[in-house]
Amino acid sequence: TQLLEQSPQFLSIQEGENLTVYCNSSSVFSSLQWYRQEPGEGPVLLVTVVTGGEVKKLKRLTFQFGDARKDSSLHITAAQPGDTGLYLCAGRSGGKLIFGQGTELSVKP
Amino acid sequence: DTGVSQDPRHKITKRGQNVTFRCDPISEHNRLYWYRQTLGQGPEFLTYFQNEAQLEKSRLLSDRFSAERPKGSFSTLEIQRTEQGDSAMYLCASSPSRQGGTDTQYFGPGTRLTVL
């Protein structure tokens, strides 16, 4: 069974701080996606990484896919209250997505 | 709005009742997925369709659950004889199916089910 472990599960920081969220697996994934979800809404795609070692940037967010395509990280620089939400990593397994349990981020002003 | 839509957004029912949810995917997306998400967890895969064919079902999908996509457009998910453990957010997603592509899934807002 393919599993994705995210850490930390909860993160509460002050505005302006940096943070990193990790997503790890013992399995190889053909691609890995990061989503952000707000309460009562569906997940919204942030980025898809496909190639081992790939780094993608989205404004203050930096995403990295591990060389072996088993792990990924999300780094946020100078976090803002608007970054608050549930961050989910998901790996493709056949037609479906396998999700991590999520990281609940709270950024206080 | 051309995104994935789900109806209803919220459903409260009593244990033992049947409920049905509807999902309308992004037009021309031929793949449609159902996931279930409980509080504090990531979504768990339930089933998916390519056009009207149901290609995969999770072991989470007991015989009380049934999903259909009769014309390859909208889909329904029915839960019979609901149990309190069925309380969750039911999410629908759709994607185009591209050979060798990353097949991005776009999610709807979900249906929040509460079983009393």
XYZ file of N, CA and C in Angstrom:
675
model
N 0.850 -1.199 0.000
C 0.000 0.000 0.000
C 0.881 1.243 0.000
N 0.598 2.155 -0.920
C 1.373 3.385 -0.963
C 0.832 4.375 0.059
N 1.740 4.967 0.838
C 1.352 5.944 1.843
C 2.205 7.182 1.698
N 1.618 8.320 2.044
C 2.362 9.571 2.100
C 2.259 10.119 3.514
N 3.399 10.378 4.130
C 3.440 10.915 5.485
C 3.833 12.381 5.420
N 2.995 13.240 5.998
C 3.318 14.663 6.025
C 3.744 15.060 7.434
N 4.680 15.995 7.494
C 5.078 16.551 8.779
C 5.472 18.010 8.619
N 5.216 18.836 9.622
C 4.417 18.495 10.799
C 2.933 18.452 10.463
N 2.131 17.945 11.387
C 0.674 17.934 11.160
C 0.066 19.289 11.465
N 0.636 19.992 12.432
C 0.147 21.324 12.810
C 1.339 22.276 12.904
N 1.115 23.510 12.473
C 2.171 24.511 12.525
C 1.522 25.867 12.774
N 1.944 26.519 13.862
C 1.428 27.842 14.176
C 2.609 28.786 14.281
N 2.647 29.781 13.407
C 3.802 30.682 13.361
C 3.347 32.129 13.292
N 4.294 33.036 13.465
C 4.022 34.462 13.349
C 4.261 34.926 11.915
N 3.530 35.941 11.529
C 3.720 36.550 10.209
C 5.191 36.913 10.008
N 5.713 36.607 8.822
C 7.095 36.941 8.500
C 8.069 35.788 8.689
N 7.656 34.751 9.391
C 8.541 33.595 9.599
C 8.553 32.720 8.359
N 9.604 31.894 8.260
C 9.708 30.903 7.185
C 9.308 29.532 7.731
N 8.875 28.647 6.838
C 8.505 27.300 7.281
C 8.708 26.301 6.149
N 8.853 25.038 6.539
C 8.964 23.960 5.557
C 8.050 22.814 5.972
N 7.320 22.293 5.006
C 6.447 21.131 5.197
C 7.027 19.984 4.380
N 7.043 18.797 4.981
C 7.642 17.640 4.325
C 6.581 16.592 3.993
N 6.849 15.893 2.898
C 5.945 14.846 2.425
C 6.821 13.665 2.023
N 6.706 12.544 2.734
C 7.619 11.416 2.531
C 6.877 10.115 2.270
N 7.498 9.266 1.478
C 6.923 7.968 1.159
C 8.041 6.960 0.926
N 7.717 5.699 1.094
C 8.670 4.637 0.740
C 8.462 4.210 -0.713
N 7.431 4.752 -1.356
C 7.103 4.385 -2.737
C 7.495 5.500 -3.705
N 7.731 5.115 -4.928
C 8.014 6.083 -5.985
C 6.698 6.517 -6.624
N 6.565 7.800 -6.858
C 5.380 8.326 -7.527
C 5.775 8.945 -8.864
N 4.909 8.782 -9.870
C 5.193 9.357 -11.183
C 5.082 10.876 -11.147
N 4.256 11.393 -10.273
C 4.158 12.838 -10.073
C 3.610 13.088 -8.684
N 3.834 14.275 -8.205
C 3.345 14.626 -6.888
C 2.750 16.024 -6.957
N 1.628 16.200 -6.303
C 0.932 17.479 -6.354
C 0.773 18.033 -4.950
N 0.770 19.344 -4.869
C 0.490 20.056 -3.615
C -0.805 20.839 -3.787
N -1.690 20.692 -2.796
C -2.959 21.386 -2.778
C -3.050 22.218 -1.496
N -3.868 23.276 -1.557
C -4.215 24.053 -0.368
C -5.734 24.012 -0.229
N -6.199 23.780 0.994
C -7.630 23.658 1.228
C -8.053 24.578 2.364
N -9.131 25.316 2.134
C -9.687 26.176 3.178
C -10.912 25.473 3.764
N -11.274 25.815 5.004
C -12.400 25.127 5.670
C -13.672 25.161 4.831
N -14.315 24.003 4.676
C -15.582 23.927 3.965
C -15.455 23.981 2.456
N -14.242 23.921 1.927
C -14.024 23.987 0.481
C -13.205 22.794 0.014
N -13.180 22.575 -1.300
C -12.355 21.509 -1.852
C -10.909 21.959 -2.009
N -9.991 21.000 -2.141
C -8.578 21.359 -2.339
C -8.362 22.102 -3.653
N -7.456 23.063 -3.631
C -7.094 23.827 -4.827
C -5.637 23.524 -5.158
N -5.395 23.136 -6.404
C -4.042 22.755 -6.817
C -3.090 23.946 -6.789
N -1.918 23.738 -6.171
C -0.862 24.749 -6.173
C 0.174 24.433 -7.256
N 0.639 23.178 -7.278
C 1.711 22.826 -8.208
C 1.753 21.320 -8.430
N 2.272 20.911 -9.577
C 2.567 19.504 -9.860
C 4.055 19.389 -10.160
N 4.734 18.440 -9.515
C 6.138 18.175 -9.831
C 6.234 16.771 -10.406
N 7.067 16.635 -11.417
C 7.102 15.389 -12.179
C 8.503 14.768 -12.221
N 9.514 15.609 -12.341
C 10.882 15.114 -12.537
C 11.643 15.087 -11.211
N 12.376 13.999 -10.956
C 13.186 13.922 -9.756
C 14.154 15.090 -9.673
N 14.218 15.752 -8.494
C 15.098 16.900 -8.310
C 14.483 18.223 -8.748
N 13.290 18.163 -9.293
C 12.646 19.377 -9.814
C 12.347 20.363 -8.683
N 12.547 21.648 -8.975
C 12.199 22.727 -8.048
C 11.280 23.688 -8.790
N 10.149 24.009 -8.156
C 9.230 24.986 -8.750
C 8.942 26.074 -7.730
N 8.820 27.305 -8.238
C 8.521 28.430 -7.352
C 7.216 29.072 -7.753
N 6.436 29.421 -6.733
C 5.170 30.102 -6.928
C 5.156 31.241 -5.921
N 5.613 32.420 -6.369
C 5.750 33.595 -5.496
C 6.614 33.219 -4.287
N 6.073 33.222 -3.088
C 6.874 32.929 -1.880
C 6.921 31.442 -1.560
N 6.327 30.616 -2.394
C 6.306 29.174 -2.149
C 7.306 28.482 -3.064
N 8.124 27.592 -2.491
C 9.087 26.811 -3.254
C 8.800 25.332 -3.015
N 8.645 24.593 -4.101
C 8.332 23.170 -4.042
C 9.510 22.390 -4.611
N 9.846 21.284 -3.940
C 10.944 20.453 -4.428
C 10.500 18.997 -4.446
N 10.864 18.288 -5.511
C 10.604 16.854 -5.640
C 11.928 16.139 -5.431
N 11.957 15.134 -4.578
C 13.197 14.430 -4.293
C 13.759 13.727 -5.522
N 15.062 13.527 -5.517
C 15.726 12.891 -6.656
C 15.124 11.526 -6.988
N 14.757 10.776 -5.942
C 14.209 9.435 -6.141
C 12.694 9.445 -6.334
N 12.105 10.608 -6.359
C 10.653 10.783 -6.537
C 9.854 10.064 -5.448
N 10.408 10.057 -4.227
C 9.677 9.469 -3.102
C 9.282 10.520 -2.074
N 9.810 11.735 -2.193
C 9.525 12.733 -1.183
C 9.488 14.111 -1.813
N 8.880 15.042 -1.084
C 8.760 16.404 -1.579
C 8.717 17.349 -0.391
N 9.005 18.609 -0.651
C 8.913 19.612 0.407
C 8.291 20.880 -0.144
N 7.670 21.610 0.748
C 7.078 22.916 0.441
C 7.674 23.914 1.423
N 8.322 24.930 0.908
C 8.926 25.965 1.752
C 8.195 27.277 1.496
N 7.773 27.934 2.568
C 7.125 29.245 2.448
C 8.034 30.283 3.102
N 8.345 31.310 2.353
C 9.184 32.407 2.846
C 8.295 33.559 3.299
N 8.622 34.114 4.453
C 7.894 35.293 4.968
C 6.385 35.050 4.947
N 5.956 34.072 5.726
C 4.547 33.675 5.733
C 3.637 34.852 6.092
N 2.448 34.831 5.491
C 1.449 35.864 5.736
C 0.164 35.205 6.222
N -0.692 35.960 6.928
C -1.955 35.371 7.414
C -2.785 34.723 6.313
N -2.703 35.235 5.106
C -3.429 34.657 3.974
C -2.931 33.283 3.575
N -1.778 32.853 4.097
C -1.261 31.510 3.815
C -1.917 30.457 4.706
N -2.683 30.895 5.685
C -3.347 29.966 6.600
C -4.226 28.990 5.832
N -4.139 27.709 6.198
C -4.959 26.700 5.539
C -4.380 25.316 5.736
N -5.008 24.332 5.097
C -4.539 22.944 5.140
C -3.768 22.665 3.861
N -2.526 22.266 3.992
C -1.678 21.949 2.849
C -1.587 20.433 2.710
N -1.896 19.963 1.515
C -1.955 18.531 1.245
C -0.994 18.173 0.120
N -0.226 17.099 0.318
C 0.526 16.554 -0.804
C -0.225 15.322 -1.298
N -0.104 15.034 -2.577
C -0.807 13.894 -3.162
C 0.040 13.307 -4.279
N 0.152 11.987 -4.281
C 0.892 11.300 -5.327
C -0.047 10.510 -6.212
N 0.292 10.470 -7.498
C -0.526 9.692 -8.430
C -0.206 8.218 -8.309
N -1.274 7.415 -8.241
C -1.140 5.963 -8.215
C -2.161 5.427 -9.203
N -1.724 5.082 -10.395
C -2.670 4.718 -11.435
C -3.512 5.937 -11.755
N -4.835 5.785 -11.738
C -5.695 6.919 -12.034
C -6.007 7.799 -10.842
N -5.738 7.338 -9.652
C -6.192 8.061 -8.464
C -5.052 8.786 -7.770
N -5.421 9.650 -6.824
C -4.444 10.337 -5.995
C -4.439 9.718 -4.603
N -3.229 9.562 -4.058
C -3.037 9.163 -2.667
C -2.620 10.423 -1.921
N -3.385 10.809 -0.899
C -3.106 12.042 -0.168
C -2.377 11.762 1.141
N -1.531 12.725 1.530
C -1.019 12.740 2.889
C -2.125 13.225 3.822
N -1.834 13.197 5.130
C -2.886 13.572 6.088
C -3.028 15.077 6.239
N -2.108 15.826 5.624
C -2.240 17.278 5.635
C -1.435 17.953 6.722
N -1.093 19.199 6.478
C -0.442 20.068 7.461
C -1.327 21.287 7.651
N -1.812 21.462 8.874
C -2.668 22.610 9.195
C -1.770 23.779 9.593
N -1.741 24.812 8.746
C -0.873 25.967 8.987
C -1.710 27.147 9.463
N -1.260 27.770 10.542
C -1.888 28.994 11.046
C -0.824 30.069 11.141
N -1.042 31.179 10.449
C -0.097 32.292 10.477
C -0.769 33.458 11.183
N -0.194 33.833 12.327
C -0.786 34.888 13.142
C -0.167 36.247 12.809
N -1.004 37.282 12.719
C -0.471 38.624 12.388
C 0.331 39.203 13.552
N -19.731 30.074 -13.972
C -18.688 29.307 -13.299
C -18.527 27.968 -14.000
N -17.342 27.659 -14.482
C -17.139 26.438 -15.242
C -16.392 25.393 -14.443
N -16.313 25.533 -13.116
C -15.622 24.566 -12.277
C -16.504 23.371 -11.975
N -15.973 22.464 -11.134
C -16.722 21.297 -10.677
C -17.762 21.767 -9.662
N -19.002 21.332 -9.834
C -20.037 21.711 -8.873
C -20.605 20.465 -8.207
N -21.013 20.646 -6.956
C -21.574 19.544 -6.186
C -22.854 19.991 -5.492
N -23.792 19.084 -5.381
C -25.071 19.412 -4.779
C -25.600 18.208 -3.993
N -26.083 18.398 -2.756
C -26.091 19.663 -2.026
C -24.723 19.962 -1.411
N -24.560 21.134 -0.843
C -23.311 21.453 -0.144
C -23.308 20.861 1.259
N -24.491 20.773 1.847
C -24.615 20.214 3.192
C -25.819 19.294 3.225
N -25.680 18.171 3.961
C -26.792 17.246 4.122
C -26.756 16.700 5.535
N -27.877 16.856 6.240
C -28.022 16.261 7.566
C -29.094 15.200 7.462
N -28.792 13.996 7.939
C -29.754 12.905 7.831
C -29.718 12.067 9.104
N -30.733 11.254 9.256
C -30.775 10.362 10.416
C -30.208 9.006 10.015
N -29.614 8.367 10.979
C -29.047 7.032 10.767
C -30.090 6.104 10.145
N -29.676 5.378 9.100
C -30.577 4.443 8.445
C -31.235 4.979 7.182
N -31.163 6.289 6.991
C -31.741 6.879 5.791
C -30.764 6.753 4.616
N -31.317 6.858 3.409
C -30.490 6.863 2.195
C -30.253 8.308 1.758
N -29.070 8.577 1.224
C -28.761 9.911 0.700
C -28.111 9.772 -0.672
N -28.301 10.789 -1.495
C -27.692 10.810 -2.833
C -27.067 12.174 -3.072
N -25.838 12.164 -3.578
C -25.132 13.397 -3.902
C -24.884 13.449 -5.408
N -24.831 14.669 -5.923
C -24.588 14.845 -7.350
C -23.308 15.628 -7.576
N -22.616 15.283 -8.652
C -21.411 16.012 -9.061
C -21.501 16.317 -10.544
N -21.279 17.571 -10.902
C -21.175 17.977 -12.305
C -19.728 18.358 -12.584
N -19.041 17.611 -13.423
C -17.621 17.879 -13.669
C -17.444 19.062 -14.619
N -16.202 19.467 -14.805
C -15.873 20.454 -15.823
C -16.213 19.817 -17.173
N -16.898 20.579 -18.010
C -17.349 20.004 -19.279
C -16.140 19.547 -20.097
N -16.298 18.453 -20.762
C -15.264 17.821 -21.598
C -14.199 17.083 -20.790
N -14.290 17.097 -19.466
C -13.411 16.233 -18.674
C -14.020 14.836 -18.688
N -13.253 13.851 -19.134
C -13.858 12.523 -19.226
C -13.594 11.661 -17.989
N -12.767 12.145 -17.065
C -12.569 11.381 -15.824
C -13.228 12.098 -14.652
N -13.855 11.317 -13.802
C -14.545 11.854 -12.630
C -14.223 10.967 -11.445
N -13.896 11.604 -10.305
C -13.426 10.908 -9.111
C -14.285 11.282 -7.916
N -14.442 10.333 -6.992
C -15.057 10.603 -5.694
C -14.033 10.277 -4.601
N -13.945 11.202 -3.631
C -13.098 11.031 -2.456
C -13.929 11.333 -1.208
N -13.465 10.805 -0.086
C -14.093 11.108 1.205
C -13.024 11.673 2.129
N -13.406 12.724 2.872
C -12.444 13.356 3.780
C -13.079 13.534 5.142
N -12.450 12.965 6.162
C -12.906 13.179 7.538
C -12.047 14.267 8.175
N -12.548 14.813 9.267
C -11.921 15.971 9.895
C -10.469 15.692 10.266
N -9.594 16.588 9.844
C -8.187 16.453 10.212
C -7.403 15.469 9.369
N -8.007 14.951 8.309
C -7.331 13.980 7.449
C -7.318 14.450 6.003
N -6.454 13.842 5.211
C -6.481 14.100 3.782
C -7.587 13.295 3.121
N -7.981 13.675 1.916
C -9.024 12.917 1.200
C -8.583 11.473 0.939
N -9.571 10.553 0.977
C -9.327 9.142 0.645
C -10.111 8.797 -0.606
N -9.450 8.108 -1.523
C -10.062 7.738 -2.791
C -11.206 6.754 -2.575
N -12.316 6.967 -3.289
C -13.444 6.029 -3.252
C -13.594 5.297 -4.584
N -13.718 6.064 -5.685
C -13.930 5.447 -6.980
C -13.678 6.458 -8.086
N -13.483 5.958 -9.331
C -13.412 6.887 -10.438
C -13.949 6.285 -11.722
N -14.379 7.196 -12.603
C -14.978 6.851 -13.889
C -14.156 7.452 -15.018
N -14.088 6.717 -16.094
C -13.665 7.299 -17.356
C -14.869 7.206 -18.273
N -15.374 8.357 -18.664
C -16.683 8.420 -19.337
C -17.705 7.717 -18.437
N -18.462 6.761 -18.952
C -19.477 6.131 -18.100
C -18.967 4.877 -17.408
N -17.746 4.456 -17.703
C -17.206 3.226 -17.130
C -16.546 3.476 -15.775
N -16.951 2.695 -14.774
C -16.340 2.786 -13.446
C -15.081 1.926 -13.463
N -13.918 2.556 -13.412
C -12.661 1.847 -13.621
C -12.043 1.290 -12.342
N -12.288 1.927 -11.221
C -11.674 1.450 -9.980
C -12.544 1.817 -8.791
N -12.619 0.895 -7.826
C -13.349 1.129 -6.590
C -12.448 0.787 -5.418
N -12.442 1.650 -4.406
C -11.661 1.383 -3.209
C -12.370 0.359 -2.329
N -11.575 -0.323 -1.497
C -12.189 -1.235 -0.525
C -12.997 -0.465 0.512
N -12.758 0.872 0.583
C -13.552 1.705 1.492
C -15.010 1.750 1.059
N -15.252 1.486 -0.229
C -16.595 1.604 -0.783
C -17.354 0.313 -0.502
N -18.050 0.295 0.653
C -18.803 -0.904 1.019
C -20.008 -1.063 0.102
N -20.734 -2.182 0.289
C -21.874 -2.425 -0.590
C -23.025 -1.469 -0.321
N -22.914 -0.638 0.712
C -23.946 0.389 0.924
C -23.723 1.608 0.023
N -22.568 1.680 -0.570
C -22.219 2.816 -1.437
C -22.337 2.398 -2.898
N -22.928 3.270 -3.707
C -22.933 3.016 -5.148
C -22.783 4.329 -5.881
N -22.007 4.297 -6.938
C -21.782 5.487 -7.755
C -22.114 5.165 -9.195
N -22.665 6.165 -9.886
C -23.016 5.995 -11.293
C -22.616 7.234 -12.078
N -22.394 7.022 -13.333
C -22.171 8.131 -14.274
C -22.791 7.700 -15.594
N -24.116 7.698 -15.649
C -24.825 7.014 -16.740
C -24.548 7.531 -18.142
N -24.349 8.796 -18.322
C -24.140 9.339 -19.668
C -22.748 9.913 -19.822
N -21.883 9.600 -18.901
C -20.518 10.100 -18.997
C -20.386 11.572 -18.683
N -21.440 12.162 -18.087
C -21.338 13.583 -17.730
C -21.383 13.695 -16.211
N -22.563 14.006 -15.625
C -22.655 14.118 -14.178
C -22.594 12.731 -13.535
N -22.334 12.736 -12.226
C -22.276 11.483 -11.473
C -23.087 11.617 -10.188
N -23.582 10.490 -9.710
C -24.248 10.456 -8.411
C -23.570 9.431 -7.510
N -23.536 9.760 -6.235
C -23.024 8.843 -5.210
C -24.148 8.639 -4.210
N -24.569 7.380 -4.059
C -25.646 7.069 -3.130
C -25.105 6.275 -1.963
N -25.546 6.624 -0.772
C -25.221 5.851 0.430
C -26.537 5.338 0.995
N -26.643 4.036 1.099
C -27.857 3.433 1.668
C -27.643 3.128 3.153
N -28.733 3.207 3.903
C -28.712 2.845 5.336
C -27.529 3.533 6.021
N -27.522 4.850 5.990
C -26.382 5.610 6.510
C -26.086 5.264 7.965
N -24.782 5.352 8.283
C -24.286 5.128 9.642
C -23.553 6.379 10.086
N -23.389 6.531 11.395
C -22.718 7.734 11.904
C -21.294 7.833 11.369
N -20.673 6.702 11.130
C -19.316 6.695 10.578
C -19.226 7.198 9.147
N -20.371 7.380 8.503
C -20.371 7.916 7.136
C -20.248 9.437 7.133
N -20.362 10.064 8.290
C -20.249 11.521 8.382
C -18.871 11.944 7.897
N -18.848 12.804 6.903
C -17.588 13.213 6.276
C -17.900 14.255 5.205
N -16.829 14.774 4.600
C -16.957 15.614 3.407
C -16.744 14.697 2.212
N -17.684 14.717 1.269
C -17.553 13.912 0.055
C -17.157 14.858 -1.080
N -15.987 14.605 -1.623
C -15.412 15.473 -2.643
C -15.463 14.806 -4.006
N -15.762 15.594 -5.013
C -15.746 15.130 -6.392
C -14.652 15.894 -7.128
N -13.989 15.247 -8.041
C -12.966 15.898 -8.859
C -13.116 15.419 -10.301
N -12.635 16.223 -11.231
C -12.635 15.782 -12.615
C -11.305 16.118 -13.266
N -10.998 15.410 -14.333
C -9.763 15.687 -15.064
C -9.930 15.270 -16.514
N -9.153 15.911 -17.389
C -9.083 15.385 -18.741
C -8.197 14.152 -18.690
N -8.262 13.291 -19.647
C -7.398 12.121 -19.653
C -6.455 12.266 -20.824
N -5.167 12.562 -20.505
C -4.192 12.743 -21.561
C -3.173 11.623 -21.472
N -2.867 11.034 -22.586
C -1.875 9.974 -22.614
C -0.533 10.530 -22.165
N 0.033 9.929 -21.121
C 1.348 10.361 -20.657
C 1.338 11.699 -19.950
N 0.156 12.283 -19.728
C 0.099 13.579 -19.071
C 0.001 13.460 -17.563
N 0.052 14.607 -16.873
C -0.027 14.584 -15.420
C -1.466 14.561 -14.928
N -2.441 14.752 -15.848
C -3.831 14.468 -15.507
C -4.280 15.186 -14.243
N -4.142 16.507 -14.211
C -4.482 17.291 -13.035
C -5.946 17.129 -12.684
N -6.222 16.879 -11.404
C -7.588 16.746 -10.911
C -8.039 18.058 -10.288
N -9.217 18.512 -10.684
C -9.810 19.745 -10.177
C -10.986 19.367 -9.286
N -10.964 19.879 -8.074
C -11.947 19.483 -7.072
C -13.123 20.447 -6.986
N -14.283 19.880 -6.651
C -15.443 20.678 -6.330
C -15.403 21.096 -4.869
N -16.429 21.838 -4.418
C -16.448 22.352 -3.047
C -16.820 21.311 -2.007
N -17.319 20.156 -2.449
C -17.641 19.083 -1.520
C -19.070 19.133 -1.008
N -19.547 17.982 -0.530
C -20.817 17.869 0.180
C -20.513 17.389 1.592
N -20.898 18.194 2.567
C -20.669 17.823 3.973
C -21.852 17.018 4.455
N -21.642 15.744 4.799
C -22.701 14.867 5.299
C -22.566 14.706 6.805
N -23.681 14.929 7.505
C -23.749 14.672 8.939
C -24.847 13.654 9.186
N -24.497 12.534 9.806
C -25.463 11.486 10.124
C -25.713 11.498 11.629
N -26.955 11.764 12.001
C -27.295 11.879 13.427
C -27.690 10.530 14.020
